[in-house]
Amino acid sequence: MSIITLTTDFGIKDHFAGTVKGALLSEINEAEVVDISHNISPFSILEAAYVIQNAYKSFPNGSIHIIGVDSEISEENKHIVVQLNDHYFICANNGIMSMICAEINPQKIVEINIHDKISTSFPVLDVFVKVACHIARGGTLEIIGKLITDIKPIKNILPFVNDDKNQIIGNVIYIDNYGNVVTNIKQSFFEAIQKGRKFEISARHYKFKTVFSKYSDVVDFNSPEDKRFDEGKGLVVFNSSNYLEIAVYKSNSSTVGSATTLMGLNMRDTVSVNFIND
Amino acid sequence: MSIITLTTDFGIKDHFAGTVKGALLSEINEAEVVDISHNISPFSILEAAYVIQNAYKSFPNGSIHIIGVDSEISEENKHIVVQLNDHYFICANNGIMSMICAEINPQKIVEINIHDKISTSFPVLDVFVKVACHIARGGTLEIIGKLITDIKPIKNILPFVNDDKNQIIGNVIYIDNYGNVVTNIKQSFFEAIQKGRKFEISARHYKFKTVFSKYSDVVDFNSPEDKRFDEGKGLVVFNSSNYLEIAVYKSNSSTVGSATTLMGLNMRDTVSVNFIND
Amino acid sequence: MSIITLTTDFGIKDHFAGTVKGALLSEINEAEVVDISHNISPFSILEAAYVIQNAYKSFPNGSIHIIGVDSEISEENKHIVVQLNDHYFICANNGIMSMICAEINPQKIVEINIHDKISTSFPVLDVFVKVACHIARGGTLEIIGKLITDIKPIKNILPFVNDDKNQIIGNVIYIDNYGNVVTNIKQSFFEAIQKGRKFEISARHYKFKTVFSKYSDVVDFNSPEDKRFDEGKGLVVFNSSNYLEIAVYKSNSSTVGSATTLMGLNMRDTVSVNFIND
């Protein structure tokens, strides 16, 4: 059984996702098609990169991941397949893969070259489905593309560290369903710079001196329940994907508020960490 | 084939649901993973309880239901498995199961105790998936938890009946996709108090004297179509889950309006029934 | 393996879709249930017709498509099965099938007559699931319905052409996830009237003289990237379903804007094409 996942900005109302699933099942009727997300913000390479990076790892080796975001082919936006960590990623060469590739070297990259006869405004259907089924049937990448060595990077995706190594300046790269604000500062990166020092994290005028390992660590369970005031309290965690995240305990953007709504933190905003030398 | 369903507040944009599906398929590659809902309002135990209660019954016996709402473990929020009606429910002991258990006695309840080595901000992935796969492989509950007898209740979930047995005071517990307003008054409960009497249902200043069995019963098909004025008309039905529901015929919250938008009825609002003695 | 698809206005929060999937898997445990869309606007026959028409074709022959939009049975809204192009469609006779049937003649239509004992406010669960499983098991349509020859049409679904054959007046029939505005003018229809002539397309006060075959055709790749101003630019394409569509390059209704938000084009608005005789 081949697992083929879908990560797109198609949304869930239109026929696009259904059409793609139908085409995959028509070619390989025992395919296991799994939706990762169809709600990437339209054309958001950054969101797509974050979501696929965090989702793919839990799938079995050999899984094929179709990423349908900003995938219309042009002379500046070629189609590629990246084989990495024994998974296959089919997408446009628009930066989506650069977040994953910054951590793990690809085993192989090909630029897809089966387009000669295809002019399409629906490349996921007309190109990516064909490539996915080719791979699922055991076909080699060289048959559907030519080997390349580099992919297009996302600019400014890594946080900045000053020369004195006492400050990290990061950015918000994702806002999740709970309104939690995810930065591009990974735990391993943070700790490599930190070297055990105390620190202060700043986001707009909010300051934090602790990073929790789970959300409820903010709660003082020794206090009586009606004197805790923990719901709605801001906190910082390394999230389950190991990124530094500014969160609000039991948040809900539409009711009690969340890190994004209460603190006014949005995509690409700056979050900085100052380390304190004793 | 094991059926494993997912009911969560993950939303459908983030990687959370995809990650969980990947992990389930990695452990049991022939698992049938079925999304029930990922759009429970964040941390809404009441919504999760209503949705899983109404959905689980249609699945085959032996199905395993993961409920990922407010599931971060703490000393006040333990993880449990409830075996009930030959189904398995894996969730936090936060009240989610009390609506189902109020109607059907559980066959077995265990408090999960495999956490010794797990500190996690993603318990659905790190705990519930493991438990679900254990059960799917035929493992017993006693191996992953210790037997307990009681679960945490949701407060005030049952409607109130006055001493004279001529009034029910209920509450709104769910608002559906059509903006229909569902109360906690079940048909069987209503009829047991009613004993054939006439009644008047009040919600804010709206009054109803009839409960329909389907929405289109409000339409007078003998009238010419342009003289019916039935679209947008308020009505009361026992819905397909047998709860008293205030609805609007052919409603749409974003266009013509719905029971919640037109009548201003929201979660936890009061709906009362007065029975009239002849 | 039987493929059964779902196209509904249930939304994705409520238990309705999960309940239907559970019921299908309970009856046919190897069924492959595929979500096409659960986010048709409530009761929108036009949106449902557009989505199912574009999605069904990619599925294998023999697929069974359940369409749960405005499906409550009444004397004016009967249930039907349409066999067409070797696919099966189960829905209410409310116009949903008229868009597909306008292009391809049905092989068979039956009005479902298994309702004698069923009074339901959840017809997709109580009727359509049973019919779908009957068909999936190889049952004939005559057993669950009586043959009929006509279905209810959607009014005004076809564009208007003037007597001089130099003007098409169409309407907006769908707005997609990117805010692109789809009209009811098909490419084949357009070209049959056009007969090679130049033209001007008008939507409100916007005018277009070109129809592209893909979105990025609006970009002048010879210009330096910072002098292109192509994002946010309005354009017209024949979309991947071959309908005339007014779009905005790399649109996003919530950020940079889209054809619907920037040009104020909404469902049922008029779009006209004037052909120019030399």
PDB file of N, CA and C in Angstrom, chain B residues 1 3 12 32 34-41 47 50-51 54-55 58-60 174-178 213-217 221-222 225 228 238-241 249-253, chain C residues 8-26 29-33 35 38 40-43 68 70 72-76 119-122 125 152:
ATOM      1  N   MET B   1      -9.580  -5.271   9.900  1.00  0.00           N
ATOM      2  CA  MET B   1      -9.320  -3.836   9.803  1.00  0.00           C
ATOM      3  C   MET B   1      -9.826  -3.113  11.037  1.00  0.00           C
ATOM      4  N   ILE B   3     -10.913   0.260  12.901  1.00  0.00           N
ATOM      5  CA  ILE B   3     -11.327   1.641  12.653  1.00  0.00           C
ATOM      6  C   ILE B   3     -10.927   2.491  13.849  1.00  0.00           C
ATOM      7  N   ILE B  12      -8.015  22.380  10.990  1.00  0.00           N
ATOM      8  CA  ILE B  12      -7.647  21.624   9.789  1.00  0.00           C
ATOM      9  C   ILE B  12      -6.525  22.277   9.007  1.00  0.00           C
ATOM     10  N   GLU B  32      -7.854   1.901   9.489  1.00  0.00           N
ATOM     11  CA  GLU B  32      -8.773   2.787   8.785  1.00  0.00           C
ATOM     12  C   GLU B  32      -8.994   3.980   9.714  1.00  0.00           C
ATOM     13  N   VAL B  34     -10.517   7.522  10.504  1.00  0.00           N
ATOM     14  CA  VAL B  34     -11.659   8.296  10.025  1.00  0.00           C
ATOM     15  C   VAL B  34     -11.757   9.596  10.825  1.00  0.00           C
ATOM     16  N   ASP B  35     -11.765  10.717  10.130  1.00  0.00           N
ATOM     17  CA  ASP B  35     -11.971  12.003  10.791  1.00  0.00           C
ATOM     18  C   ASP B  35     -13.440  12.149  11.160  1.00  0.00           C
ATOM     19  N   ILE B  36     -13.724  12.346  12.423  1.00  0.00           N
ATOM     20  CA  ILE B  36     -15.085  12.766  12.785  1.00  0.00           C
ATOM     21  C   ILE B  36     -15.137  14.287  12.773  1.00  0.00           C
ATOM     22  N   SER B  37     -14.286  14.926  13.535  1.00  0.00           N
ATOM     23  CA  SER B  37     -14.233  16.389  13.513  1.00  0.00           C
ATOM     24  C   SER B  37     -12.886  16.836  14.046  1.00  0.00           C
ATOM     25  N   HIS B  38     -12.286  17.831  13.402  1.00  0.00           N
ATOM     26  CA  HIS B  38     -11.127  18.498  13.986  1.00  0.00           C
ATOM     27  C   HIS B  38     -11.472  19.940  14.332  1.00  0.00           C
ATOM     28  N   ASN B  39     -12.753  20.265  14.270  1.00  0.00           N
ATOM     29  CA  ASN B  39     -13.152  21.652  14.471  1.00  0.00           C
ATOM     30  C   ASN B  39     -13.998  21.905  15.702  1.00  0.00           C
ATOM     31  N   ILE B  40     -13.867  21.019  16.697  1.00  0.00           N
ATOM     32  CA  ILE B  40     -14.402  21.346  18.004  1.00  0.00           C
ATOM     33  C   ILE B  40     -13.782  22.685  18.422  1.00  0.00           C
ATOM     34  N   SER B  41     -14.557  23.589  19.006  1.00  0.00           N
ATOM     35  CA  SER B  41     -13.960  24.842  19.480  1.00  0.00           C
ATOM     36  C   SER B  41     -12.852  24.516  20.476  1.00  0.00           C
ATOM     37  N   GLU B  47     -18.875  20.687  23.461  1.00  0.00           N
ATOM     38  CA  GLU B  47     -19.020  20.392  22.033  1.00  0.00           C
ATOM     39  C   GLU B  47     -18.467  19.009  21.696  1.00  0.00           C
ATOM     40  N   TYR B  50     -20.868  16.298  22.800  1.00  0.00           N
ATOM     41  CA  TYR B  50     -22.049  16.208  21.937  1.00  0.00           C
ATOM     42  C   TYR B  50     -21.713  15.525  20.607  1.00  0.00           C
ATOM     43  N   VAL B  51     -20.594  15.916  20.008  1.00  0.00           N
ATOM     44  CA  VAL B  51     -20.226  15.375  18.697  1.00  0.00           C
ATOM     45  C   VAL B  51     -19.902  13.886  18.783  1.00  0.00           C
ATOM     46  N   ASN B  54     -22.935  11.590  19.317  1.00  0.00           N
ATOM     47  CA  ASN B  54     -23.818  11.392  18.167  1.00  0.00           C
ATOM     48  C   ASN B  54     -23.153  10.641  17.026  1.00  0.00           C
ATOM     49  N   ALA B  55     -21.824  10.698  16.980  1.00  0.00           N
ATOM     50  CA  ALA B  55     -21.137  10.071  15.845  1.00  0.00           C
ATOM     51  C   ALA B  55     -20.801   8.612  16.099  1.00  0.00           C
ATOM     52  N   SER B  58     -22.794   5.098  14.930  1.00  0.00           N
ATOM     53  CA  SER B  58     -22.937   4.545  13.587  1.00  0.00           C
ATOM     54  C   SER B  58     -21.727   3.696  13.181  1.00  0.00           C
ATOM     55  N   PHE B  59     -20.653   3.753  13.966  1.00  0.00           N
ATOM     56  CA  PHE B  59     -19.463   2.953  13.618  1.00  0.00           C
ATOM     57  C   PHE B  59     -19.628   1.514  14.104  1.00  0.00           C
ATOM     58  N   PRO B  60     -18.889   0.592  13.502  1.00  0.00           N
ATOM     59  CA  PRO B  60     -19.007  -0.813  13.915  1.00  0.00           C
ATOM     60  C   PRO B  60     -18.502  -1.017  15.353  1.00  0.00           C
ATOM     61  N   TYR B 174     -25.147  23.162  21.973  1.00  0.00           N
ATOM     62  CA  TYR B 174     -24.438  23.036  20.699  1.00  0.00           C
ATOM     63  C   TYR B 174     -25.123  23.922  19.673  1.00  0.00           C
ATOM     64  N   ILE B 175     -24.327  24.485  18.791  1.00  0.00           N
ATOM     65  CA  ILE B 175     -24.866  25.234  17.649  1.00  0.00           C
ATOM     66  C   ILE B 175     -24.259  24.622  16.406  1.00  0.00           C
ATOM     67  N   ASP B 176     -25.125  24.149  15.489  1.00  0.00           N
ATOM     68  CA  ASP B 176     -24.595  23.371  14.372  1.00  0.00           C
ATOM     69  C   ASP B 176     -24.269  24.229  13.159  1.00  0.00           C
ATOM     70  N   ASN B 177     -23.834  23.568  12.091  1.00  0.00           N
ATOM     71  CA  ASN B 177     -23.370  24.234  10.882  1.00  0.00           C
ATOM     72  C   ASN B 177     -24.433  25.105  10.219  1.00  0.00           C
ATOM     73  N   TYR B 178     -25.706  24.824  10.497  1.00  0.00           N
ATOM     74  CA  TYR B 178     -26.797  25.600   9.921  1.00  0.00           C
ATOM     75  C   TYR B 178     -27.237  26.704  10.873  1.00  0.00           C
ATOM     76  N   SER B 213     -41.124  16.840  13.521  1.00  0.00           N
ATOM     77  CA  SER B 213     -40.190  15.711  13.441  1.00  0.00           C
ATOM     78  C   SER B 213     -39.215  15.876  12.288  1.00  0.00           C
ATOM     79  N   LYS B 214     -39.512  16.797  11.376  1.00  0.00           N
ATOM     80  CA  LYS B 214     -38.487  17.176  10.408  1.00  0.00           C
ATOM     81  C   LYS B 214     -38.690  18.623   9.983  1.00  0.00           C
ATOM     82  N   TYR B 215     -37.636  19.246   9.429  1.00  0.00           N
ATOM     83  CA  TYR B 215     -37.641  20.689   9.220  1.00  0.00           C
ATOM     84  C   TYR B 215     -38.754  21.133   8.274  1.00  0.00           C
ATOM     85  N   SER B 216     -38.958  20.372   7.192  1.00  0.00           N
ATOM     86  CA  SER B 216     -39.911  20.824   6.183  1.00  0.00           C
ATOM     87  C   SER B 216     -41.354  20.688   6.645  1.00  0.00           C
ATOM     88  N   ASP B 217     -41.574  20.121   7.835  1.00  0.00           N
ATOM     89  CA  ASP B 217     -42.944  20.077   8.359  1.00  0.00           C
ATOM     90  C   ASP B 217     -43.508  21.475   8.605  1.00  0.00           C
ATOM     91  N   PHE B 221     -47.437  22.939   2.121  1.00  0.00           N
ATOM     92  CA  PHE B 221     -47.301  22.640   0.702  1.00  0.00           C
ATOM     93  C   PHE B 221     -48.586  22.884  -0.090  1.00  0.00           C
ATOM     94  N   ASN B 222     -49.694  23.177   0.595  1.00  0.00           N
ATOM     95  CA  ASN B 222     -50.931  23.504  -0.103  1.00  0.00           C
ATOM     96  C   ASN B 222     -50.970  24.956  -0.576  1.00  0.00           C
ATOM     97  N   GLU B 225     -46.232  28.539  -3.938  1.00  0.00           N
ATOM     98  CA  GLU B 225     -44.858  28.650  -3.469  1.00  0.00           C
ATOM     99  C   GLU B 225     -44.463  30.082  -3.093  1.00  0.00           C
ATOM    100  N   ARG B 228     -45.602  31.397   0.721  1.00  0.00           N
ATOM    101  CA  ARG B 228     -45.376  30.544   1.888  1.00  0.00           C
ATOM    102  C   ARG B 228     -44.589  31.213   3.005  1.00  0.00           C
ATOM    103  N   PHE B 238     -37.390  17.850  17.195  1.00  0.00           N
ATOM    104  CA  PHE B 238     -36.459  16.916  17.799  1.00  0.00           C
ATOM    105  C   PHE B 238     -35.491  16.533  16.679  1.00  0.00           C
ATOM    106  N   ASN B 239     -34.223  16.864  16.855  1.00  0.00           N
ATOM    107  CA  ASN B 239     -33.280  16.666  15.753  1.00  0.00           C
ATOM    108  C   ASN B 239     -32.923  15.190  15.591  1.00  0.00           C
ATOM    109  N   SER B 240     -32.063  14.912  14.636  1.00  0.00           N
ATOM    110  CA  SER B 240     -31.759  13.515  14.313  1.00  0.00           C
ATOM    111  C   SER B 240     -31.036  12.812  15.452  1.00  0.00           C
ATOM    112  N   SER B 241     -30.559  13.568  16.435  1.00  0.00           N
ATOM    113  CA  SER B 241     -29.976  12.956  17.636  1.00  0.00           C
ATOM    114  C   SER B 241     -30.967  12.958  18.797  1.00  0.00           C
ATOM    115  N   TYR B 249     -35.895  27.313   9.013  1.00  0.00           N
ATOM    116  CA  TYR B 249     -35.996  26.529   7.783  1.00  0.00           C
ATOM    117  C   TYR B 249     -35.064  27.085   6.713  1.00  0.00           C
ATOM    118  N   LYS B 250     -34.231  26.211   6.137  1.00  0.00           N
ATOM    119  CA  LYS B 250     -33.251  26.586   5.107  1.00  0.00           C
ATOM    120  C   LYS B 250     -32.382  27.765   5.540  1.00  0.00           C
ATOM    121  N   SER B 251     -31.819  27.628   6.711  1.00  0.00           N
ATOM    122  CA  SER B 251     -31.015  28.705   7.280  1.00  0.00           C
ATOM    123  C   SER B 251     -29.594  28.701   6.741  1.00  0.00           C
ATOM    124  N   ASN B 252     -28.951  29.845   6.843  1.00  0.00           N
ATOM    125  CA  ASN B 252     -27.533  30.003   6.491  1.00  0.00           C
ATOM    126  C   ASN B 252     -27.057  31.223   7.255  1.00  0.00           C
ATOM    127  N   SER B 253     -26.207  30.982   8.247  1.00  0.00           N
ATOM    128  CA  SER B 253     -25.805  32.084   9.127  1.00  0.00           C
ATOM    129  C   SER B 253     -25.179  33.248   8.373  1.00  0.00           C
TER     130      SER B 253
ATOM    131  N   THR C   8     -21.423  17.532   0.601  1.00  0.00           N
ATOM    132  CA  THR C   8     -22.532  17.963   1.461  1.00  0.00           C
ATOM    133  C   THR C   8     -22.350  19.413   1.925  1.00  0.00           C
ATOM    134  N   ASP C   9     -23.382  19.901   2.585  1.00  0.00           N
ATOM    135  CA  ASP C   9     -23.279  21.191   3.276  1.00  0.00           C
ATOM    136  C   ASP C   9     -23.260  20.976   4.796  1.00  0.00           C
ATOM    137  N   PHE C  10     -22.762  19.830   5.232  1.00  0.00           N
ATOM    138  CA  PHE C  10     -22.742  19.503   6.663  1.00  0.00           C
ATOM    139  C   PHE C  10     -21.752  20.361   7.449  1.00  0.00           C
ATOM    140  N   GLY C  11     -20.782  20.959   6.758  1.00  0.00           N
ATOM    141  CA  GLY C  11     -19.676  21.574   7.491  1.00  0.00           C
ATOM    142  C   GLY C  11     -18.783  20.500   8.080  1.00  0.00           C
ATOM    143  N   ILE C  12     -17.724  20.938   8.737  1.00  0.00           N
ATOM    144  CA  ILE C  12     -16.743  19.965   9.217  1.00  0.00           C
ATOM    145  C   ILE C  12     -16.616  19.957  10.728  1.00  0.00           C
ATOM    146  N   LYS C  13     -17.495  20.670  11.413  1.00  0.00           N
ATOM    147  CA  LYS C  13     -17.442  20.637  12.879  1.00  0.00           C
ATOM    148  C   LYS C  13     -18.405  19.591  13.440  1.00  0.00           C
ATOM    149  N   ASP C  14     -19.599  19.544  12.893  1.00  0.00           N
ATOM    150  CA  ASP C  14     -20.662  18.688  13.431  1.00  0.00           C
ATOM    151  C   ASP C  14     -20.359  17.211  13.202  1.00  0.00           C
ATOM    152  N   HIS C  15     -21.178  16.368  13.831  1.00  0.00           N
ATOM    153  CA  HIS C  15     -20.997  14.924  13.729  1.00  0.00           C
ATOM    154  C   HIS C  15     -21.560  14.346  12.431  1.00  0.00           C
ATOM    155  N   PHE C  16     -22.249  15.136  11.624  1.00  0.00           N
ATOM    156  CA  PHE C  16     -23.001  14.575  10.505  1.00  0.00           C
ATOM    157  C   PHE C  16     -22.120  13.759   9.536  1.00  0.00           C
ATOM    158  N   ALA C  17     -21.015  14.352   9.101  1.00  0.00           N
ATOM    159  CA  ALA C  17     -20.166  13.636   8.137  1.00  0.00           C
ATOM    160  C   ALA C  17     -19.584  12.372   8.762  1.00  0.00           C
ATOM    161  N   GLY C  18     -19.127  12.468  10.000  1.00  0.00           N
ATOM    162  CA  GLY C  18     -18.580  11.289  10.681  1.00  0.00           C
ATOM    163  C   GLY C  18     -19.617  10.199  10.840  1.00  0.00           C
ATOM    164  N   THR C  19     -20.836  10.592  11.163  1.00  0.00           N
ATOM    165  CA  THR C  19     -21.909   9.619  11.331  1.00  0.00           C
ATOM    166  C   THR C  19     -22.173   8.871  10.024  1.00  0.00           C
ATOM    167  N   VAL C  20     -22.178   9.603   8.928  1.00  0.00           N
ATOM    168  CA  VAL C  20     -22.420   8.980   7.624  1.00  0.00           C
ATOM    169  C   VAL C  20     -21.275   8.032   7.263  1.00  0.00           C
ATOM    170  N   LYS C  21     -20.030   8.453   7.514  1.00  0.00           N
ATOM    171  CA  LYS C  21     -18.892   7.570   7.220  1.00  0.00           C
ATOM    172  C   LYS C  21     -18.969   6.299   8.059  1.00  0.00           C
ATOM    173  N   GLY C  22     -19.313   6.448   9.339  1.00  0.00           N
ATOM    174  CA  GLY C  22     -19.433   5.273  10.189  1.00  0.00           C
ATOM    175  C   GLY C  22     -20.492   4.315   9.672  1.00  0.00           C
ATOM    176  N   ALA C  23     -21.619   4.866   9.240  1.00  0.00           N
ATOM    177  CA  ALA C  23     -22.706   4.016   8.751  1.00  0.00           C
ATOM    178  C   ALA C  23     -22.297   3.279   7.475  1.00  0.00           C
ATOM    179  N   LEU C  24     -21.582   3.964   6.595  1.00  0.00           N
ATOM    180  CA  LEU C  24     -21.118   3.311   5.365  1.00  0.00           C
ATOM    181  C   LEU C  24     -20.135   2.188   5.694  1.00  0.00           C
ATOM    182  N   LEU C  25     -19.198   2.454   6.612  1.00  0.00           N
ATOM    183  CA  LEU C  25     -18.214   1.434   6.976  1.00  0.00           C
ATOM    184  C   LEU C  25     -18.854   0.288   7.744  1.00  0.00           C
ATOM    185  N   SER C  26     -19.948   0.575   8.458  1.00  0.00           N
ATOM    186  CA  SER C  26     -20.643  -0.499   9.165  1.00  0.00           C
ATOM    187  C   SER C  26     -21.318  -1.451   8.184  1.00  0.00           C
ATOM    188  N   ASN C  29     -17.536  -2.911   5.027  1.00  0.00           N
ATOM    189  CA  ASN C  29     -16.340  -2.492   5.770  1.00  0.00           C
ATOM    190  C   ASN C  29     -15.129  -2.241   4.899  1.00  0.00           C
ATOM    191  N   GLU C  30     -15.164  -2.660   3.652  1.00  0.00           N
ATOM    192  CA  GLU C  30     -14.023  -2.324   2.792  1.00  0.00           C
ATOM    193  C   GLU C  30     -14.341  -1.122   1.880  1.00  0.00           C
ATOM    194  N   ALA C  31     -15.438  -0.403   2.186  1.00  0.00           N
ATOM    195  CA  ALA C  31     -15.763   0.771   1.369  1.00  0.00           C
ATOM    196  C   ALA C  31     -14.663   1.814   1.477  1.00  0.00           C
ATOM    197  N   GLU C  32     -14.395   2.478   0.375  1.00  0.00           N
ATOM    198  CA  GLU C  32     -13.456   3.603   0.354  1.00  0.00           C
ATOM    199  C   GLU C  32     -14.308   4.875   0.294  1.00  0.00           C
ATOM    200  N   VAL C  33     -14.425   5.536   1.441  1.00  0.00           N
ATOM    201  CA  VAL C  33     -15.255   6.737   1.512  1.00  0.00           C
ATOM    202  C   VAL C  33     -14.362   7.959   1.330  1.00  0.00           C
ATOM    203  N   ASP C  35     -14.114  12.128   0.985  1.00  0.00           N
ATOM    204  CA  ASP C  35     -14.744  13.445   1.110  1.00  0.00           C
ATOM    205  C   ASP C  35     -14.436  14.275  -0.125  1.00  0.00           C
ATOM    206  N   HIS C  38     -17.509  19.079   2.305  1.00  0.00           N
ATOM    207  CA  HIS C  38     -18.608  19.238   3.260  1.00  0.00           C
ATOM    208  C   HIS C  38     -18.901  20.716   3.483  1.00  0.00           C
ATOM    209  N   ILE C  40     -20.051  23.028   1.069  1.00  0.00           N
ATOM    210  CA  ILE C  40     -21.017  23.710   0.213  1.00  0.00           C
ATOM    211  C   ILE C  40     -21.804  24.667   1.123  1.00  0.00           C
ATOM    212  N   SER C  41     -22.061  25.878   0.646  1.00  0.00           N
ATOM    213  CA  SER C  41     -22.871  26.790   1.466  1.00  0.00           C
ATOM    214  C   SER C  41     -24.221  26.135   1.738  1.00  0.00           C
ATOM    215  N   PRO C  42     -24.739  26.265   2.976  1.00  0.00           N
ATOM    216  CA  PRO C  42     -25.989  25.588   3.290  1.00  0.00           C
ATOM    217  C   PRO C  42     -27.066  25.813   2.219  1.00  0.00           C
ATOM    218  N   PHE C  43     -27.614  24.719   1.731  1.00  0.00           N
ATOM    219  CA  PHE C  43     -28.713  24.715   0.769  1.00  0.00           C
ATOM    220  C   PHE C  43     -28.354  25.282  -0.601  1.00  0.00           C
ATOM    221  N   GLY C  68     -25.353  15.493  -0.371  1.00  0.00           N
ATOM    222  CA  GLY C  68     -26.242  15.810   0.744  1.00  0.00           C
ATOM    223  C   GLY C  68     -26.447  17.301   0.900  1.00  0.00           C
ATOM    224  N   ASP C  70     -29.665  20.105   0.687  1.00  0.00           N
ATOM    225  CA  ASP C  70     -31.106  20.310   0.529  1.00  0.00           C
ATOM    226  C   ASP C  70     -31.795  18.982   0.239  1.00  0.00           C
ATOM    227  N   GLU C  72     -33.727  17.042   2.382  1.00  0.00           N
ATOM    228  CA  GLU C  72     -34.871  16.584   3.162  1.00  0.00           C
ATOM    229  C   GLU C  72     -36.028  16.299   2.214  1.00  0.00           C
ATOM    230  N   ILE C  73     -36.597  15.130   2.378  1.00  0.00           N
ATOM    231  CA  ILE C  73     -37.643  14.725   1.447  1.00  0.00           C
ATOM    232  C   ILE C  73     -38.941  15.459   1.757  1.00  0.00           C
ATOM    233  N   SER C  74     -39.667  15.817   0.709  1.00  0.00           N
ATOM    234  CA  SER C  74     -41.019  16.358   0.854  1.00  0.00           C
ATOM    235  C   SER C  74     -41.727  16.052  -0.447  1.00  0.00           C
ATOM    236  N   GLU C  75     -42.987  16.401  -0.511  1.00  0.00           N
ATOM    237  CA  GLU C  75     -43.701  16.092  -1.752  1.00  0.00           C
ATOM    238  C   GLU C  75     -43.118  16.856  -2.945  1.00  0.00           C
ATOM    239  N   GLU C  76     -42.385  17.931  -2.667  1.00  0.00           N
ATOM    240  CA  GLU C  76     -41.774  18.697  -3.756  1.00  0.00           C
ATOM    241  C   GLU C  76     -40.290  18.408  -3.925  1.00  0.00           C
ATOM    242  N   SER C 119     -39.359   8.150   8.304  1.00  0.00           N
ATOM    243  CA  SER C 119     -39.568   9.585   8.427  1.00  0.00           C
ATOM    244  C   SER C 119     -38.326  10.115   9.118  1.00  0.00           C
ATOM    245  N   THR C 120     -37.624  11.025   8.468  1.00  0.00           N
ATOM    246  CA  THR C 120     -36.285  11.351   8.954  1.00  0.00           C
ATOM    247  C   THR C 120     -35.941  12.805   8.719  1.00  0.00           C
ATOM    248  N   SER C 121     -35.194  13.375   9.652  1.00  0.00           N
ATOM    249  CA  SER C 121     -34.613  14.688   9.388  1.00  0.00           C
ATOM    250  C   SER C 121     -33.137  14.541   9.015  1.00  0.00           C
ATOM    251  N   PHE C 122     -32.689  13.325   8.779  1.00  0.00           N
ATOM    252  CA  PHE C 122     -31.285  13.084   8.386  1.00  0.00           C
ATOM    253  C   PHE C 122     -31.280  12.098   7.221  1.00  0.00           C
ATOM    254  N   LEU C 125     -28.193   9.988   6.028  1.00  0.00           N
ATOM    255  CA  LEU C 125     -27.914   8.797   6.844  1.00  0.00           C
ATOM    256  C   LEU C 125     -28.962   7.708   6.632  1.00  0.00           C
ATOM    257  N   LYS C 152     -35.502  17.824 -12.279  1.00  0.00           N
ATOM    258  CA  LYS C 152     -35.807  19.237 -12.092  1.00  0.00           C
ATOM    259  C   LYS C 152     -34.618  20.083 -12.536  1.00  0.00           C
TER     260      LYS C 152
END
